[in-house]
Short mmCIF file of C-alpha atoms and ligand atoms in Angstrom, two decimals:
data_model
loop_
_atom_site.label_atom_id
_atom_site.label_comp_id
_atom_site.label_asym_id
_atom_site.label_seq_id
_atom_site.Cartn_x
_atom_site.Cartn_y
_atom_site.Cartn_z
CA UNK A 1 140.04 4.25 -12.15
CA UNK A 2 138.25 6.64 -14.53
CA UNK A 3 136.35 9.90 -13.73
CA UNK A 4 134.02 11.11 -15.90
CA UNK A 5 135.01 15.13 -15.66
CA UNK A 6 134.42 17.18 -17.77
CA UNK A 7 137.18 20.43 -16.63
CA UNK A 8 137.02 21.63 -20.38
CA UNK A 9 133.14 22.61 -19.60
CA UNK A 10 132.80 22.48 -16.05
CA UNK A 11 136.06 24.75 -15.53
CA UNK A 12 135.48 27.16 -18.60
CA UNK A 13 135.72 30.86 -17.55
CA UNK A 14 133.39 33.59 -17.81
CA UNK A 15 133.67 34.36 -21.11
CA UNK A 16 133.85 31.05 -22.88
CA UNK A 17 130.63 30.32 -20.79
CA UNK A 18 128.65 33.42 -21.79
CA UNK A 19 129.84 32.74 -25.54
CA UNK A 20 128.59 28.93 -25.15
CA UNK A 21 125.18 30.43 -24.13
CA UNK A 22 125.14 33.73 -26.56
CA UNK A 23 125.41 31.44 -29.62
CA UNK A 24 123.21 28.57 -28.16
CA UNK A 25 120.40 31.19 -26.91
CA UNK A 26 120.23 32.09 -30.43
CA UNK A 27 119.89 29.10 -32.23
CA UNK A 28 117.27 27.46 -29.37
CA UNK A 29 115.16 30.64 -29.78
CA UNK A 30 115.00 30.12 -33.74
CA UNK A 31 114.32 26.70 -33.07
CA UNK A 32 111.53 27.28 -30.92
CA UNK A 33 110.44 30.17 -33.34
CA UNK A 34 109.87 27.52 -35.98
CA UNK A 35 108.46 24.90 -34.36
CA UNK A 36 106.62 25.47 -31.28
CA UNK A 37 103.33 27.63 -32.61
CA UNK A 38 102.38 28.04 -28.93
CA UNK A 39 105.97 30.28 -28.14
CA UNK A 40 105.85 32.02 -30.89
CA UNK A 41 102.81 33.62 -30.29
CA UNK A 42 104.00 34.35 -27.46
CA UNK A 43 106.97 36.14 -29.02
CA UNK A 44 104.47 37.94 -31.72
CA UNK A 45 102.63 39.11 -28.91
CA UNK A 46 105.75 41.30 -27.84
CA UNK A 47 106.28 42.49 -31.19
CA UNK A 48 109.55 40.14 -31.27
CA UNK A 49 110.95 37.69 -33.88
CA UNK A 50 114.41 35.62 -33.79
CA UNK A 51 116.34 38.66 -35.11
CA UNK A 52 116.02 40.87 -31.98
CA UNK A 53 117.60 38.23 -29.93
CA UNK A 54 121.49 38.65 -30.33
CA UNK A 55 122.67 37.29 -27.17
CA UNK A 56 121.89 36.22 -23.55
CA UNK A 57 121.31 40.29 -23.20
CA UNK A 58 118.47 40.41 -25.12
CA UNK A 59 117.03 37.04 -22.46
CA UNK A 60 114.93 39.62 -20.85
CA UNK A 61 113.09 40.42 -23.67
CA UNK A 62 111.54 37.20 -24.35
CA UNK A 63 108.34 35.75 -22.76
CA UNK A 64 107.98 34.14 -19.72
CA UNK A 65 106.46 30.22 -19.41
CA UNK A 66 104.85 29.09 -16.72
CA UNK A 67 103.14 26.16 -15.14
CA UNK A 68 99.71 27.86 -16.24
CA UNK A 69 101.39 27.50 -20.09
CA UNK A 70 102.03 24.07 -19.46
CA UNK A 71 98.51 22.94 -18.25
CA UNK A 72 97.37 24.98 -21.53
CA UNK A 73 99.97 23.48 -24.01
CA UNK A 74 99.03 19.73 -22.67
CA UNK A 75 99.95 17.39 -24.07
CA UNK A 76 101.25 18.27 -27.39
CA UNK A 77 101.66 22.06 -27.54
CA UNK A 78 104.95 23.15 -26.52
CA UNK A 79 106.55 20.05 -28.73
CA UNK A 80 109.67 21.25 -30.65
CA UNK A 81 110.45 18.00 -32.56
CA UNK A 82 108.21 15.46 -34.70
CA UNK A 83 107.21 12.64 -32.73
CA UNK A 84 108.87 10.38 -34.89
CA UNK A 85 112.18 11.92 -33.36
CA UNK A 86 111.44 11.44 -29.56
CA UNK A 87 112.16 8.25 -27.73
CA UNK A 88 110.59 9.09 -24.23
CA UNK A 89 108.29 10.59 -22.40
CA UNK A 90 108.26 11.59 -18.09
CA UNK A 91 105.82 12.96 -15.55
CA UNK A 92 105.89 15.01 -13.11
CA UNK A 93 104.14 13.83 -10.18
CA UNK A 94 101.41 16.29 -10.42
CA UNK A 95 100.74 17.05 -6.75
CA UNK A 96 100.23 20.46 -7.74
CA UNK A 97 97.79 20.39 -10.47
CA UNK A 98 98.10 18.72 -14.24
CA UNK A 99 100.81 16.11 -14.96
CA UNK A 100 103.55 17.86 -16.96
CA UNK A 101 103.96 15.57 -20.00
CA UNK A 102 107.53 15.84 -20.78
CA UNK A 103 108.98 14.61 -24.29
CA UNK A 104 112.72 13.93 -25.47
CA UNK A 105 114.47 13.13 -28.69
CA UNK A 106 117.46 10.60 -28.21
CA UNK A 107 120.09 13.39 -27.88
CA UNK A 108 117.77 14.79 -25.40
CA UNK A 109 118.18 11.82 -23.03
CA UNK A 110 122.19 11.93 -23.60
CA UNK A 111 122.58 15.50 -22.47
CA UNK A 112 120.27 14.50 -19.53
CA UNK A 113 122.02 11.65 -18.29
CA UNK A 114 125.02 13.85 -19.20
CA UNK A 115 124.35 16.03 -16.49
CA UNK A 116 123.29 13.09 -14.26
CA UNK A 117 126.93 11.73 -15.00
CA UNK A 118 128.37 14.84 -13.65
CA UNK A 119 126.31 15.35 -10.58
CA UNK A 120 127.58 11.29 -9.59
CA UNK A 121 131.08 12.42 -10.08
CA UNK A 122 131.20 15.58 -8.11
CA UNK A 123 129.69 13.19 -5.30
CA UNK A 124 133.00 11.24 -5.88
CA UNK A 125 131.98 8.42 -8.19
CA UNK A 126 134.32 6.73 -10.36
CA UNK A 127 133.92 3.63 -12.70
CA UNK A 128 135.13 1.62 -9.46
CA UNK A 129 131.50 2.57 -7.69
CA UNK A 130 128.59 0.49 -7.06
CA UNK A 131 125.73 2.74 -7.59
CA UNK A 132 122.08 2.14 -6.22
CA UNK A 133 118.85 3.72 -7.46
CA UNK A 134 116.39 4.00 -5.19
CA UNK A 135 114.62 6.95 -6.52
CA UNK A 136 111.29 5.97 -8.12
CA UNK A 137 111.59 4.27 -11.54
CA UNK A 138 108.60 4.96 -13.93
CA UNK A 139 107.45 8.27 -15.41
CA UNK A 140 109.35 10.44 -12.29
CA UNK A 141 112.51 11.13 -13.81
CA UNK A 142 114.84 10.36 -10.60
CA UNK A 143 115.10 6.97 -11.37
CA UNK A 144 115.70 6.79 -15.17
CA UNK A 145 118.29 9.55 -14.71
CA UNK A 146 120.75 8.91 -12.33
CA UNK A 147 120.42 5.69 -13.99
CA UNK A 148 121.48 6.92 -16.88
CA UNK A 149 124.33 8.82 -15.57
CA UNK A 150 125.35 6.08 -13.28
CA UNK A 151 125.90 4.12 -16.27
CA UNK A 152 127.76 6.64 -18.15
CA UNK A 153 130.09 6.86 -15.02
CA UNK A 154 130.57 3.11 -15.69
CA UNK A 155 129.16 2.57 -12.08
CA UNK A 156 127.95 -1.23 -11.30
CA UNK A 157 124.32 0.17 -11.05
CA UNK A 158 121.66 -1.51 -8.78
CA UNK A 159 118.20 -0.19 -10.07
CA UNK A 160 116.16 -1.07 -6.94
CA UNK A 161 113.68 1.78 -7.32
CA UNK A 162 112.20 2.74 -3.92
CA UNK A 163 110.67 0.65 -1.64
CA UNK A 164 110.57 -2.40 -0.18
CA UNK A 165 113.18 -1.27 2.53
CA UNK A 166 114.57 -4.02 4.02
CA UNK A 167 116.05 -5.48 0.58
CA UNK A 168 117.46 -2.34 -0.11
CA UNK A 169 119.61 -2.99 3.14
CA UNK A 170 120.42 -6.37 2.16
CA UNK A 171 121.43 -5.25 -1.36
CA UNK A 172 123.93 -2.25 0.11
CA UNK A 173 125.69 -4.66 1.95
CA UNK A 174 125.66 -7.77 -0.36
CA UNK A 175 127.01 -5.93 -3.61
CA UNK A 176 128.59 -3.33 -1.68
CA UNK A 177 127.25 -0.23 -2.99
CA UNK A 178 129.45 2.97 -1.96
CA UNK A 179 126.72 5.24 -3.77
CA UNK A 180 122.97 6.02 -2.59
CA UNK A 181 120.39 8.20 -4.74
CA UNK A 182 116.79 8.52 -3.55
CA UNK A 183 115.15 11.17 -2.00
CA UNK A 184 116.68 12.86 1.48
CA UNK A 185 113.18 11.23 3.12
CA UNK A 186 113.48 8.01 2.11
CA UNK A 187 117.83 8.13 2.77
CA UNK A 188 116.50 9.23 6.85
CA UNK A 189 114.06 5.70 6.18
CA UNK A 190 116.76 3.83 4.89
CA UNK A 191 118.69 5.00 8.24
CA UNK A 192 116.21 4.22 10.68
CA UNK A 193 115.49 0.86 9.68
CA UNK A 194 119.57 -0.01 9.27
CA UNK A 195 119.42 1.18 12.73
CA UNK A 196 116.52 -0.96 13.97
CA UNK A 197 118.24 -3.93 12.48
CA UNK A 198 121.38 -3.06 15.12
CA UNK A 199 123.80 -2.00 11.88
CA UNK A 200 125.83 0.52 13.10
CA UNK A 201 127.63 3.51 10.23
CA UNK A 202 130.37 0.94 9.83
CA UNK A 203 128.49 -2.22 8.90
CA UNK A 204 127.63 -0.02 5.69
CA UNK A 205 129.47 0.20 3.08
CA UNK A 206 128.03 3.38 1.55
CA UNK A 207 130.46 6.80 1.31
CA UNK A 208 128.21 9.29 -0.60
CA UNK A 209 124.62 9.90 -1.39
CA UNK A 210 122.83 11.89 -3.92
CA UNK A 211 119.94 12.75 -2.70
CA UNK A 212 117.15 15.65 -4.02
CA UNK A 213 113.96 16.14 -5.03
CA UNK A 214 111.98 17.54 -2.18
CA UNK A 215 113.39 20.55 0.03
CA UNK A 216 115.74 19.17 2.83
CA UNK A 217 117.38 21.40 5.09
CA UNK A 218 120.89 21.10 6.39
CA UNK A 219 120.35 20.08 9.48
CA UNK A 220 118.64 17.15 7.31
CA UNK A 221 121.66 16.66 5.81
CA UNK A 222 123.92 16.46 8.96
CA UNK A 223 121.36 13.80 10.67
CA UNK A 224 121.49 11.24 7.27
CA UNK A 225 125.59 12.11 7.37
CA UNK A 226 125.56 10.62 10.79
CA UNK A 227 123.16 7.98 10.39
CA UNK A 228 124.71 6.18 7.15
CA UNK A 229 128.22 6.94 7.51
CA UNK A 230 128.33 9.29 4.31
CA UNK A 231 128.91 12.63 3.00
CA UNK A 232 125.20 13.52 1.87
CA UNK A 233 125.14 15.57 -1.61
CA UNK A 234 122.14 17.48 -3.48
CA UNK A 235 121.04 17.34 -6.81
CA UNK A 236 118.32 19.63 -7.95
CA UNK A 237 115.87 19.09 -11.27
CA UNK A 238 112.59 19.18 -12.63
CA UNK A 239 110.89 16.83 -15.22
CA UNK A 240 110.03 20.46 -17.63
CA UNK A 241 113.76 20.78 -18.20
CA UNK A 242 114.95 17.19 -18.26
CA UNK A 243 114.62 15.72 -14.76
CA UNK A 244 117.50 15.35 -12.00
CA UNK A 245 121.19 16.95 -12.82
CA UNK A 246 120.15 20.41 -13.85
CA UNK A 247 122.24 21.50 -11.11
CA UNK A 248 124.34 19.52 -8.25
CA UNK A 249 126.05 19.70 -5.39
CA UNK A 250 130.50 19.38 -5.32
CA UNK A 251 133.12 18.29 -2.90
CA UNK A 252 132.27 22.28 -1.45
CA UNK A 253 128.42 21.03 -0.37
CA UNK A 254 127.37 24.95 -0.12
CA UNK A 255 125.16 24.88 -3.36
CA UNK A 256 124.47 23.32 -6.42
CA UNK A 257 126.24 24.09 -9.64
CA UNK A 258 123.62 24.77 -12.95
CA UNK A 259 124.67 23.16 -15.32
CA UNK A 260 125.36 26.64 -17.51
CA UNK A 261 126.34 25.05 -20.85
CA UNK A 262 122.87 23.47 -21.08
CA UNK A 263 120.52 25.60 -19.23
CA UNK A 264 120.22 29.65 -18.50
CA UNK A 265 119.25 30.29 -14.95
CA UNK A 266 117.94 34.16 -13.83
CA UNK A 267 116.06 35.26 -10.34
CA UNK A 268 113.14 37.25 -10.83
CA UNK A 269 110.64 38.78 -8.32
CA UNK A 270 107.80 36.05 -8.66
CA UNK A 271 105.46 39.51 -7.75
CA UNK A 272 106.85 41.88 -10.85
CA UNK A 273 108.95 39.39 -12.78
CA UNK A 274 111.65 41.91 -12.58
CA UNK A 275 115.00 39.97 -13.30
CA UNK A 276 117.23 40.36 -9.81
CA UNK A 277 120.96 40.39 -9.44
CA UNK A 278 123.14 37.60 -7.90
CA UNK A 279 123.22 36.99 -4.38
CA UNK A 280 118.90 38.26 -4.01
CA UNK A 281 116.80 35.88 -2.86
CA UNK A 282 113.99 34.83 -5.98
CA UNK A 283 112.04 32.85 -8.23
CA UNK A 284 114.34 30.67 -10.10
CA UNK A 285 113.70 30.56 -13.97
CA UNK A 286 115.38 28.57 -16.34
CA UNK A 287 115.93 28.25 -20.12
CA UNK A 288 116.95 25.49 -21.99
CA UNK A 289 119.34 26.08 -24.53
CA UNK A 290 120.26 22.22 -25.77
CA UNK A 291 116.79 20.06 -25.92
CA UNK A 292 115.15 20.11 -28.82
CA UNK A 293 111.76 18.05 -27.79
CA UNK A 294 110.75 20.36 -25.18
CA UNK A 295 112.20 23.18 -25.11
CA UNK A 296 111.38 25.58 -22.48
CA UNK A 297 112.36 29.54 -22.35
CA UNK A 298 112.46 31.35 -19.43
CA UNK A 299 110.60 29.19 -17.53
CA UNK A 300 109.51 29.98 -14.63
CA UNK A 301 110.26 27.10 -11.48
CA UNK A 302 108.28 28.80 -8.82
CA UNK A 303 111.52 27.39 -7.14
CA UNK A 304 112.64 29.93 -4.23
CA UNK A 305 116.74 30.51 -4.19
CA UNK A 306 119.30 32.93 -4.48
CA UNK A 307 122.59 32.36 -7.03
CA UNK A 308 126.36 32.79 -6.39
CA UNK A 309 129.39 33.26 -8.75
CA UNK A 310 131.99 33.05 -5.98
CA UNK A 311 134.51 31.00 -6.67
CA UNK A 312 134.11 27.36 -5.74
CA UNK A 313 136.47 25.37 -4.19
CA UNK A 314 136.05 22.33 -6.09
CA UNK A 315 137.32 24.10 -9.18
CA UNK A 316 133.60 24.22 -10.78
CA UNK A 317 133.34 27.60 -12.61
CA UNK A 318 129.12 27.17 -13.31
CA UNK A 319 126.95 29.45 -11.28
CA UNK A 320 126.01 28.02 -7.94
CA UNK A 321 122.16 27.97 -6.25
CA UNK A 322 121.16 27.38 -3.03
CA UNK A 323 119.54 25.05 -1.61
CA UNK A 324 115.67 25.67 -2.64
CA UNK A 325 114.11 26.96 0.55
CA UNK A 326 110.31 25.48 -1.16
CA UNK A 327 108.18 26.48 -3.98
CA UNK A 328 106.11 29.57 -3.88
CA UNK A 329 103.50 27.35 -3.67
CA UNK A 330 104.72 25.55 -0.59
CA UNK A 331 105.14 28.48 1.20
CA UNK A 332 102.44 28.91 3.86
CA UNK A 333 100.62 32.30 4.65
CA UNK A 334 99.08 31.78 8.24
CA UNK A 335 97.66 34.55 10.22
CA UNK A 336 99.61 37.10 7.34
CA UNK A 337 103.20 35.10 7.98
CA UNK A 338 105.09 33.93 5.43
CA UNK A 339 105.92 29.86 6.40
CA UNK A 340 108.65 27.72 4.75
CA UNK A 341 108.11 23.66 5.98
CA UNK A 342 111.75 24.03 5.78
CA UNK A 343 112.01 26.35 8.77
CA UNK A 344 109.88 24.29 10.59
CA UNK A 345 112.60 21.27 10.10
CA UNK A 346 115.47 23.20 11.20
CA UNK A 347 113.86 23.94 14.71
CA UNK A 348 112.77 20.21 14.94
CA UNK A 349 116.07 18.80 14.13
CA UNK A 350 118.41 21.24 15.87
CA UNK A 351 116.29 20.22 19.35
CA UNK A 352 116.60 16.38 18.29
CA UNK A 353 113.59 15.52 16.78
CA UNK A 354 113.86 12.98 14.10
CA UNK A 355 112.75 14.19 10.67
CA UNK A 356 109.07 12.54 11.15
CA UNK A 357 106.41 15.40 10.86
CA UNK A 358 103.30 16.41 9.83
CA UNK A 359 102.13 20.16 9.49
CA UNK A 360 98.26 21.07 9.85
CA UNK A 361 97.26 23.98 8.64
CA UNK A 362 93.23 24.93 9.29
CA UNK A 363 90.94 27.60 9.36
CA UNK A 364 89.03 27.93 12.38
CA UNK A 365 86.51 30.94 13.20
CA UNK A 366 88.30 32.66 10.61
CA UNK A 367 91.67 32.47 12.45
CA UNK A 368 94.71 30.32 11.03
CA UNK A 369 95.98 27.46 12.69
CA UNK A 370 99.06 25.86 12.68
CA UNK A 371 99.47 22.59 14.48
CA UNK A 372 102.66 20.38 13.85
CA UNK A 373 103.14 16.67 14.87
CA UNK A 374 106.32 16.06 16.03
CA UNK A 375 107.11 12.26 16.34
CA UNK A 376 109.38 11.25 19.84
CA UNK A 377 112.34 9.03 19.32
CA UNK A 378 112.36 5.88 21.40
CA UNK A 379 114.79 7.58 23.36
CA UNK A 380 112.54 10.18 24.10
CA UNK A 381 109.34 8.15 24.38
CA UNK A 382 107.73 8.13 27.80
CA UNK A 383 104.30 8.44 29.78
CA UNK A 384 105.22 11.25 32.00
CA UNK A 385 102.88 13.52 30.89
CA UNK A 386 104.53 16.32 32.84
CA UNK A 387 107.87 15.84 30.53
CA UNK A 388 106.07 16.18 27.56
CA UNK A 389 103.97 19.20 28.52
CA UNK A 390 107.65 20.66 29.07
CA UNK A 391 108.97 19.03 25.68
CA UNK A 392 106.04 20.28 23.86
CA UNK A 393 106.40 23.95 25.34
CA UNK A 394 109.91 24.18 24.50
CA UNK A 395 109.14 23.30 20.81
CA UNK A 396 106.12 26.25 20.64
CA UNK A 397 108.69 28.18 21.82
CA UNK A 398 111.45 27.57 19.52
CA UNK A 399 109.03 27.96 16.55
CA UNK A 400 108.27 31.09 17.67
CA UNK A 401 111.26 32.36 17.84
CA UNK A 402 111.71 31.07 14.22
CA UNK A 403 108.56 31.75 12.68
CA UNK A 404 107.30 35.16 14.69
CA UNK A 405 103.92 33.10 15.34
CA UNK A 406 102.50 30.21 18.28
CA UNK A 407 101.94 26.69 16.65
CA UNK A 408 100.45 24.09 18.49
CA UNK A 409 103.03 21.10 19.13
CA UNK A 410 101.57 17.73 19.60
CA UNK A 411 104.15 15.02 20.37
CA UNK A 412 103.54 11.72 18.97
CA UNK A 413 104.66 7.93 19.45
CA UNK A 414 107.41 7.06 17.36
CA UNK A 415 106.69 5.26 14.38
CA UNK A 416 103.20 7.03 14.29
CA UNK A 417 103.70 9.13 11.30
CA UNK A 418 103.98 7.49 7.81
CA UNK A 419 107.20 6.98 6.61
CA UNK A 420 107.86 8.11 2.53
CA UNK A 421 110.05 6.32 -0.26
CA UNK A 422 109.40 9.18 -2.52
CA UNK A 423 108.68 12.72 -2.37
CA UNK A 424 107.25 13.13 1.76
CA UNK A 425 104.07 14.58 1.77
CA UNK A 426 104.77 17.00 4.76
CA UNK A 427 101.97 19.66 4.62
CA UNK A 428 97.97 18.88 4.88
CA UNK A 429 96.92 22.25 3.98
CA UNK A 430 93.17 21.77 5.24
CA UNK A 431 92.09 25.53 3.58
CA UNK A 432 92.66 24.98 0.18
CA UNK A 433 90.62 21.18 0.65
O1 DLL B 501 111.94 15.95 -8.60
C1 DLL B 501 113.51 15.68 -10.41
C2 DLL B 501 114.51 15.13 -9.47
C3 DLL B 501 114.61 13.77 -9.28
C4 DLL B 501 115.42 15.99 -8.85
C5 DLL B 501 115.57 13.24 -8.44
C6 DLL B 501 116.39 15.49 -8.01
C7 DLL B 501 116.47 14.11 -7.80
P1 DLL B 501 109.76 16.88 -10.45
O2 DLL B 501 109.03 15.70 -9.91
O3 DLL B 501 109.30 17.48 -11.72
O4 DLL B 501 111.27 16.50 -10.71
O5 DLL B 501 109.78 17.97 -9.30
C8 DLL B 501 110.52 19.16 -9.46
O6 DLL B 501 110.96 19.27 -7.09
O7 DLL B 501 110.64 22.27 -8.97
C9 DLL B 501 111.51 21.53 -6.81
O8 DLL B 501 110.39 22.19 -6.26
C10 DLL B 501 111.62 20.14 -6.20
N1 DLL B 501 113.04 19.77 -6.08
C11 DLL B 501 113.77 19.01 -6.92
N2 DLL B 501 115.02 18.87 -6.44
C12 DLL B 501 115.09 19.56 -5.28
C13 DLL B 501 116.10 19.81 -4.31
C14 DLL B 501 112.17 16.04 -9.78
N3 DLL B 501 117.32 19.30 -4.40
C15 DLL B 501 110.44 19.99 -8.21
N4 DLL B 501 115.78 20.60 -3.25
C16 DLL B 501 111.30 21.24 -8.27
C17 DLL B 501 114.55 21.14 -3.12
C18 DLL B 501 113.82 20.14 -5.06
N5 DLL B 501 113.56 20.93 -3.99
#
């Protein structure tokens, strides 16, 4: 059996770490300096050139990117290598404006699916594993890169791609894959249907998952556990700075570990941009010290979390982040209260609810309104009206309890709200349309 650890980098101390990054930081902002025009204005415009950066110290110093630089740059103007050096390009999805056009040289893709490689063997895979994709293959980047790092584990890799459900049941069990990656949504899918066709945990052979790219919350994780049989990791990425693997979850499953030798990660205020210390909740930016064919500095995520040096169990010495609570841009202001989906989830699944729900947001007569569909397990279905009035109140008044504000619960048949084999689309936000 081989593992493909890497205790020489993931174990380094401290020091060996910061060194790593001081000397990296240096050369990727030199880089950048000479070949991204678009940066180094940026850079002139705070009176700073490659010489005033020493160190990750001087990190603050330097210019933040955002989305907004992104749309700007399109396609072509944050490239920092001729396009006779890059091999690939991905996509973000580009439900939230744009598409993010995404470029990578070949050593680009091997640190990628380098950091894909690690996040399969924290989940426990070896070279013995049977590994199935069922992220989206295409210009999202989950599929091409956990494929890439399954094959670097020397997994047998099944590249299903999503969808199609009922094959990727016949497909776990006929080449008895021990490994799932796709999104938490579509893993809860996966579930249902297994259990539809009467295949109980055991009938499966599955042990882990790898699941990310869409906020999940733990009680998430705890319901896909039960339903598959499997210890259900995360894996956190973004197509700007590679895709999937910039930071994963361990053995531990209390946070994902950045992968420090290859990216920089800070919290900031997303109000003042003020850099935070460790343990404050924040926007997460990240720079990228290692690819050359996009290489973004201090970037900002809009990605809410809060990082942790404690020591990790699993041996891992690289900075840990939480789970992402949402984006700043998912986060919901109704009547003046701040509103996370994810907060929503935990109060549906810690009363039972399966993770099927839809959250309407409107403006009526100038007033907010929150209404949430909450879909009934088959357990729960039933025509008593006067049991759902009480199911429905007892929801209202969970939420409230969570959220400081009255939603409006309406309970719906099961199998009434659209199922995802991607990213779920969660929130109709009927203000902004
Ligand atoms: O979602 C990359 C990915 C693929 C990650 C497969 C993990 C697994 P984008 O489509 O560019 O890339 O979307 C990036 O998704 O800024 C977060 O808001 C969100 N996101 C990604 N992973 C997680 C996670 C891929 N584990 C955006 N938890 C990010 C919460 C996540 N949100």
């Amino acid at each position: 059996m081989e593992r493909y650890y890497q205790p020489e980098i993931e174990t380094a101390s401290r020091q060996e770490i910061l060194a790593l990054q001081d000397e990296r930081l240096v050369k990727q902002v030199r880089h950048v300096w000479e070949n991204v025009p678009y940066y180094r204005k940026k850079m002139e415009e705070k009176g700073l050139t490659p010489d005033d950066i020493h160190s990750t110290a001087d990190l603050c110093k330097l210019p933040f990117l955002s989305k907004e630089d992104l749309r700007i740059a399109y396609p072509y103007g944050l490239l920092g290598a001729p396009l006779k050096d890059c091999v690939r390009i991905q996509s973000t999805s580009g439900t939230t404006g744009k598409r993010v056009v995404a470029f990578y040289t070949q050593a680009d893709i091997d640190l990628w699916e380098d950091c894909c490689a690690r996040a399969i063997t924290a989940a426990g895979g070896t070279n013995e594993d049977v590994c199935q994709i069922s992220y989206g293959y295409g210009l999202f980047t989950g599929g091409p890169g956990l494929n890439g790092g399954s094959h670097k584990v020397g997994c047998l890799t099944i590249p299903t791609s999503s969808g199609n459900t009922e094959r990727q049941i016949m497909f776990i069990r006929d080449l008895n894959a021990t490994i799932l990656c796709c999104t938490p949504s579509y893993a809860a899918y996966i579930g249902e249907t297994m259990k539809e066709m009467g295949l109980t945990p055991d009938q499966i052979p599955l042990k882990a998952g790898i699941f990310g790219a869409e906020a999940w919350s733990e009680e998430m994780r705890h319901s896909i556990e039960e339903t598959l049989g499997i210890k259900a990791y995360d894996i956190y990425g973004l197509t700007e700075l590679s895709g999937p693997g910039v930071a994963f979850e361990c053995s531990a499953q209390n946070g994902m570990h950045i992968n420090e030798d290859h990216f920089i990660a800070e919290i900031i205020d997303p109000v003042t941009g003020e850099v935070l210390p460790d343990g404050t909740q924040g926007e997460l930016v990240f720079t990228s010290l290692t690819k050359k064919a996009f290489p973004l500095i201090r970037y900002r995520t809009r990605d809410i979390c809060v990082l942790s040096r404690e020591k990790c169990s699993c041996g891992r010495t690289h900075v840990k982040m939480t789970k992402p609570r949402g984006r700043t841009d998912d986060m919901l202001i109704i009547r003046g209260v701040n509103v996370f989906p994810s907060q929503i989830e935990t109060v549906l699944l810690n009363k039972g609810y399966p993770v099927n729900y839809q959250i309407l947001v409107d403006r009526v007569n100038n007033t907010d309104t929150l209404d949430i569909h909450v879909e009934m397990t088959p357990e729960m279905f039933t025509d008593n009206m006067g049991e759902i009035t009480a199911r429905q109140k007892d929801l209202v008044d969970g939420l409230r309890a969570m959220l400081g504000l009255t939603a409006k619960v309406t309970l719906v048949a099961p199998k009434s709200i659209v199922r995802s084999e991607g990213k779920a689309v969660r929130v109709i936000d009927k203000r902004k349309i």
